[in-house]
PDB file of C-alpha atoms in Angstrom:
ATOM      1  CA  UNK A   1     -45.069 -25.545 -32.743  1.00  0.00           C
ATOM      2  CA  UNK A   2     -46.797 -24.121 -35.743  1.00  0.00           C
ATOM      3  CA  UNK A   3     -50.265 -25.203 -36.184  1.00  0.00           C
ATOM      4  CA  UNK A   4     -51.119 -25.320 -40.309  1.00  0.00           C
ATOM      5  CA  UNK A   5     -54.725 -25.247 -42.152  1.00  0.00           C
ATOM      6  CA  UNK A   6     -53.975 -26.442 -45.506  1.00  0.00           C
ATOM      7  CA  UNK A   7     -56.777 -25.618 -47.632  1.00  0.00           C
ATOM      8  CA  UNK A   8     -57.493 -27.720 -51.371  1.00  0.00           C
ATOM      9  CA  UNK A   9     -57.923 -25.190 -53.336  1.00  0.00           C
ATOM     10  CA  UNK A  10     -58.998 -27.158 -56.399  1.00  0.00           C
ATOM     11  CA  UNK A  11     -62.361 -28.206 -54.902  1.00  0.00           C
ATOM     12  CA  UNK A  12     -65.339 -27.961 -56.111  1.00  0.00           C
ATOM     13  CA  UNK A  13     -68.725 -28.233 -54.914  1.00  0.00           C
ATOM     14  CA  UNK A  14     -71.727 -30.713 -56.785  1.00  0.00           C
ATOM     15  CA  UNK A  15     -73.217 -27.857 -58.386  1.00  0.00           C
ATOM     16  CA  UNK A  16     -70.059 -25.766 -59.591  1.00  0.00           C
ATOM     17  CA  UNK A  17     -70.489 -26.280 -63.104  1.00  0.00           C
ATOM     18  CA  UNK A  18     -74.492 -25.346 -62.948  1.00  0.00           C
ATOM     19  CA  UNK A  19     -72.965 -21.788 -61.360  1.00  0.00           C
ATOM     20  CA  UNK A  20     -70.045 -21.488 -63.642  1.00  0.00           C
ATOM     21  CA  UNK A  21     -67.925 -19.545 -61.343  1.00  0.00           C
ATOM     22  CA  UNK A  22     -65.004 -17.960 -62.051  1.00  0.00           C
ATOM     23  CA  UNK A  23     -62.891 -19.576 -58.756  1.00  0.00           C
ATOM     24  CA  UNK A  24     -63.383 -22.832 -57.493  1.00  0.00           C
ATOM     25  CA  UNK A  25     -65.027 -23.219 -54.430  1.00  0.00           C
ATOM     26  CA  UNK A  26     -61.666 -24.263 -53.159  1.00  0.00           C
ATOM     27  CA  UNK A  27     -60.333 -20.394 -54.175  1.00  0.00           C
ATOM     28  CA  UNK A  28     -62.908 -18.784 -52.452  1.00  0.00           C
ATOM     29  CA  UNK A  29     -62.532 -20.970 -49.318  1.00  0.00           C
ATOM     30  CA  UNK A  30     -58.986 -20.425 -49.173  1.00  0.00           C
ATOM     31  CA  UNK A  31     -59.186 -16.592 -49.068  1.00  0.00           C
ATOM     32  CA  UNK A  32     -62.047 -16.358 -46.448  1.00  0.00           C
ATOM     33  CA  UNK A  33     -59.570 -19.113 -43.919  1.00  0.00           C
ATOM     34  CA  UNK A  34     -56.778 -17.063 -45.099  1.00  0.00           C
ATOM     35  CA  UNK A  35     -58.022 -13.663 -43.966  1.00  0.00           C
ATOM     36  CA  UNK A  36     -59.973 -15.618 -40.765  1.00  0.00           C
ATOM     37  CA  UNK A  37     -56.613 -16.945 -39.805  1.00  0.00           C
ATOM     38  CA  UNK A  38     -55.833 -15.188 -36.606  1.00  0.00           C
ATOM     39  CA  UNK A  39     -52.342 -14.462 -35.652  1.00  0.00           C
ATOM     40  CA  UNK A  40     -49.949 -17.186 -35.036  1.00  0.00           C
ATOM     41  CA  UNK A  41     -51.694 -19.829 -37.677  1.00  0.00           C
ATOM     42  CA  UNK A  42     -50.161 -20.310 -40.942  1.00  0.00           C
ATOM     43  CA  UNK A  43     -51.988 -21.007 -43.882  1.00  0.00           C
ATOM     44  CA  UNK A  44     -51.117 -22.550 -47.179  1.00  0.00           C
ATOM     45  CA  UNK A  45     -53.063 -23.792 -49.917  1.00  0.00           C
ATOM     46  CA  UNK A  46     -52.274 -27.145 -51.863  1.00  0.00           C
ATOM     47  CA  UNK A  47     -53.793 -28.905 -55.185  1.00  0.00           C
ATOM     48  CA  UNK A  48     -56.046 -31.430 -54.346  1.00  0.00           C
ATOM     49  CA  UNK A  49     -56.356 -32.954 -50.883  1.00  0.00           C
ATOM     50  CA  UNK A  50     -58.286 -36.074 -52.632  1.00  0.00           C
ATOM     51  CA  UNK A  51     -61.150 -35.827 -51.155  1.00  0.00           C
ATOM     52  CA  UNK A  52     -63.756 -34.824 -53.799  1.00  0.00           C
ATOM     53  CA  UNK A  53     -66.239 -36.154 -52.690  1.00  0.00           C
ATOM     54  CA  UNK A  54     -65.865 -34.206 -49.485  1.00  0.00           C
ATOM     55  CA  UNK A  55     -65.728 -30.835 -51.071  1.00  0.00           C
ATOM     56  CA  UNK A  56     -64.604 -28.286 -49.952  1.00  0.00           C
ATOM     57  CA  UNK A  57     -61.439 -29.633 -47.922  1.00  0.00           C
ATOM     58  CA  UNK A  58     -58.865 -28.606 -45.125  1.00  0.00           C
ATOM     59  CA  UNK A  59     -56.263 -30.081 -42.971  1.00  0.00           C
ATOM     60  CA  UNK A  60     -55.278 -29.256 -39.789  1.00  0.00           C
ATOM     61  CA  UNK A  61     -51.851 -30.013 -38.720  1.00  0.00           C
ATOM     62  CA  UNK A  62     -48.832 -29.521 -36.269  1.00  0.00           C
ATOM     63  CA  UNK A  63     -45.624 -31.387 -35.337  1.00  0.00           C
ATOM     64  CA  UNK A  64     -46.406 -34.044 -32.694  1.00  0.00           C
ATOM     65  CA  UNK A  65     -49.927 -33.641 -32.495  1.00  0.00           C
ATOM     66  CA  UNK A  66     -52.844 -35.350 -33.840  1.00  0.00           C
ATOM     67  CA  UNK A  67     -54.036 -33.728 -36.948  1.00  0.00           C
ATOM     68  CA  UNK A  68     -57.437 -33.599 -38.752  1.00  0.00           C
ATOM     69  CA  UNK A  69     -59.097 -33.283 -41.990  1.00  0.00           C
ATOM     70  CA  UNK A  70     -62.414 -31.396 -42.312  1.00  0.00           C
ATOM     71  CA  UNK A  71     -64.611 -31.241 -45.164  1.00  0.00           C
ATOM     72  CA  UNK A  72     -68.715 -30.562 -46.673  1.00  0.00           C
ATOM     73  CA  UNK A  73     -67.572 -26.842 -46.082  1.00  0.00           C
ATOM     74  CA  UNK A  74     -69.723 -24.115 -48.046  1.00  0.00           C
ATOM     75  CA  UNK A  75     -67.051 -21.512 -49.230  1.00  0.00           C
ATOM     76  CA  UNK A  76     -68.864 -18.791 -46.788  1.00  0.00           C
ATOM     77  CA  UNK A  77     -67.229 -16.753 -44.093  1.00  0.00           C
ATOM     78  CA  UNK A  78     -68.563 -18.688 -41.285  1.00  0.00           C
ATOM     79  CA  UNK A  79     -67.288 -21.549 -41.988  1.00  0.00           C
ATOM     80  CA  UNK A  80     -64.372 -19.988 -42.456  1.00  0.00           C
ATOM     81  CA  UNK A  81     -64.245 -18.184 -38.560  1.00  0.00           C
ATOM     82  CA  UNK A  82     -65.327 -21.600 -37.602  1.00  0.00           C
ATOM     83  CA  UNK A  83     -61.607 -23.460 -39.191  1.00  0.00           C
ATOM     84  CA  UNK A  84     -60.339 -20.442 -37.673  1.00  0.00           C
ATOM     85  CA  UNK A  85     -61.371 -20.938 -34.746  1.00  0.00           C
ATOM     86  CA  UNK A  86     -61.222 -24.781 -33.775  1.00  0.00           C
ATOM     87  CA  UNK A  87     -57.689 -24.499 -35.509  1.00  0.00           C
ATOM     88  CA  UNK A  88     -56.391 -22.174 -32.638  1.00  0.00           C
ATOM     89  CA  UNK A  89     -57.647 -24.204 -29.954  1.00  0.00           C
ATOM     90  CA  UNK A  90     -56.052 -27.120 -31.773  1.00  0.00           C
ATOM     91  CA  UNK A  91     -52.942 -24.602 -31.362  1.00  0.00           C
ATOM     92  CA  UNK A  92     -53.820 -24.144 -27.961  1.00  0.00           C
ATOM     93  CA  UNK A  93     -53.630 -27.755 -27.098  1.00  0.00           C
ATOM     94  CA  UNK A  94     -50.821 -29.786 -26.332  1.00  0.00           C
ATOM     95  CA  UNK A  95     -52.089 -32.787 -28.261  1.00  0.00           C
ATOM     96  CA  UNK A  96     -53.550 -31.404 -31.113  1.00  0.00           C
ATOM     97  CA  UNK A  97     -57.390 -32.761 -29.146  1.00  0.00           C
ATOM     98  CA  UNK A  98     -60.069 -30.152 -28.787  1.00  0.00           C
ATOM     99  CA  UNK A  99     -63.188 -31.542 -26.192  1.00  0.00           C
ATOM    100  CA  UNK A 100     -65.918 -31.376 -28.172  1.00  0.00           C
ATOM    101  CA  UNK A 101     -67.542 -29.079 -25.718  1.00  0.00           C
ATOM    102  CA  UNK A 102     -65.056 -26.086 -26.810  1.00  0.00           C
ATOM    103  CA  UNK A 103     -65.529 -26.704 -30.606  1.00  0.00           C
ATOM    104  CA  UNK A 104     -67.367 -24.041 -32.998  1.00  0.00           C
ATOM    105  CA  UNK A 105     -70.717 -25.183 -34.160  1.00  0.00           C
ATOM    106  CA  UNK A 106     -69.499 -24.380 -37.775  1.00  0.00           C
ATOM    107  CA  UNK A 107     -67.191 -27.137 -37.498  1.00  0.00           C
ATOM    108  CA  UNK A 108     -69.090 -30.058 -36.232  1.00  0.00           C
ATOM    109  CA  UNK A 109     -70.312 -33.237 -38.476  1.00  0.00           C
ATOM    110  CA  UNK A 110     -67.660 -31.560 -40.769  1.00  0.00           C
ATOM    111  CA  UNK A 111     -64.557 -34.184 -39.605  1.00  0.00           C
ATOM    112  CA  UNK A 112     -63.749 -36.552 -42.476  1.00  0.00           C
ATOM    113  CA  UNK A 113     -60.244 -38.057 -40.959  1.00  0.00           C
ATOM    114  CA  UNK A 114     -57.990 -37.977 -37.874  1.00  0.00           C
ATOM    115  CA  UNK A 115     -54.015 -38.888 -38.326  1.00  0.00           C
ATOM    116  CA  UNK A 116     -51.740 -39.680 -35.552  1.00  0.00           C
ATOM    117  CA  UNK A 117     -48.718 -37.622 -35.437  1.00  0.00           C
ATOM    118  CA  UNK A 118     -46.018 -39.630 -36.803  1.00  0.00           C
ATOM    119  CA  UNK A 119     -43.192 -41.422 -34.992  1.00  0.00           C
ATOM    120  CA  UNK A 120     -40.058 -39.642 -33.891  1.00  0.00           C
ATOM    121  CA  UNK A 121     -37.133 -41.212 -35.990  1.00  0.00           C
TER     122      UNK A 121
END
């Protein structure tokens, strides 16, 4: 089973327009998870996750597993090691459930949403 971190790249932080950059804060977040990604993760990057007000966004996912959504992320390279990271234990796991004991400190008080896997049929 693949395990994906779908990144927003359209988000932007509350003070993007006062710093005028030429990427969003999505963009930037989105290359640093990309080249974090280790081996074995996929990454793709999607318009607009819908949650604005949580910017900047990601998704973690795989088939028959639970799956998350993550948010309040600084575009930095730690947080990016951080999505990396919790995103291949969620690999790791059978369920998709990390114990919060194993996850990366850059993660945590970042979790916006948790989804069931769906149904089979």
């Amino acid at each position: 089973m693949t395990t994906w971190i779908t990144i927003c790249d359209t988000c932007k932080r509350d003070d993007w327009e006062d710093r005028a950059p030429t990427q969003t804060d999505g963009e930037r977040l989105a290359k640093l998870v990309e080249t974090a990604a280790p081996e074995g993760l996929r990454t793709r990057r999607v318009s607009c996750l819908m949650g604005c007000s949580h910017g900047c966004n990601i998704a973690i996912q795989a088939e028959g597993k639970l799956s998350y959504t993550l948010g309040r992320f600084e575009p930095e390279p730690e947080a990016a090691e951080a999505i990396a990271q919790y995103a291949a234990l969620h690999a790791q796991s059978e369920t998709g459930v990390v114990p919060y004991r194993e996850w990366p400190q850059g993660v945590k008080g970042h979790f916006v949403t948790r989804h069931p896997p769906l149904p089979k049929g």
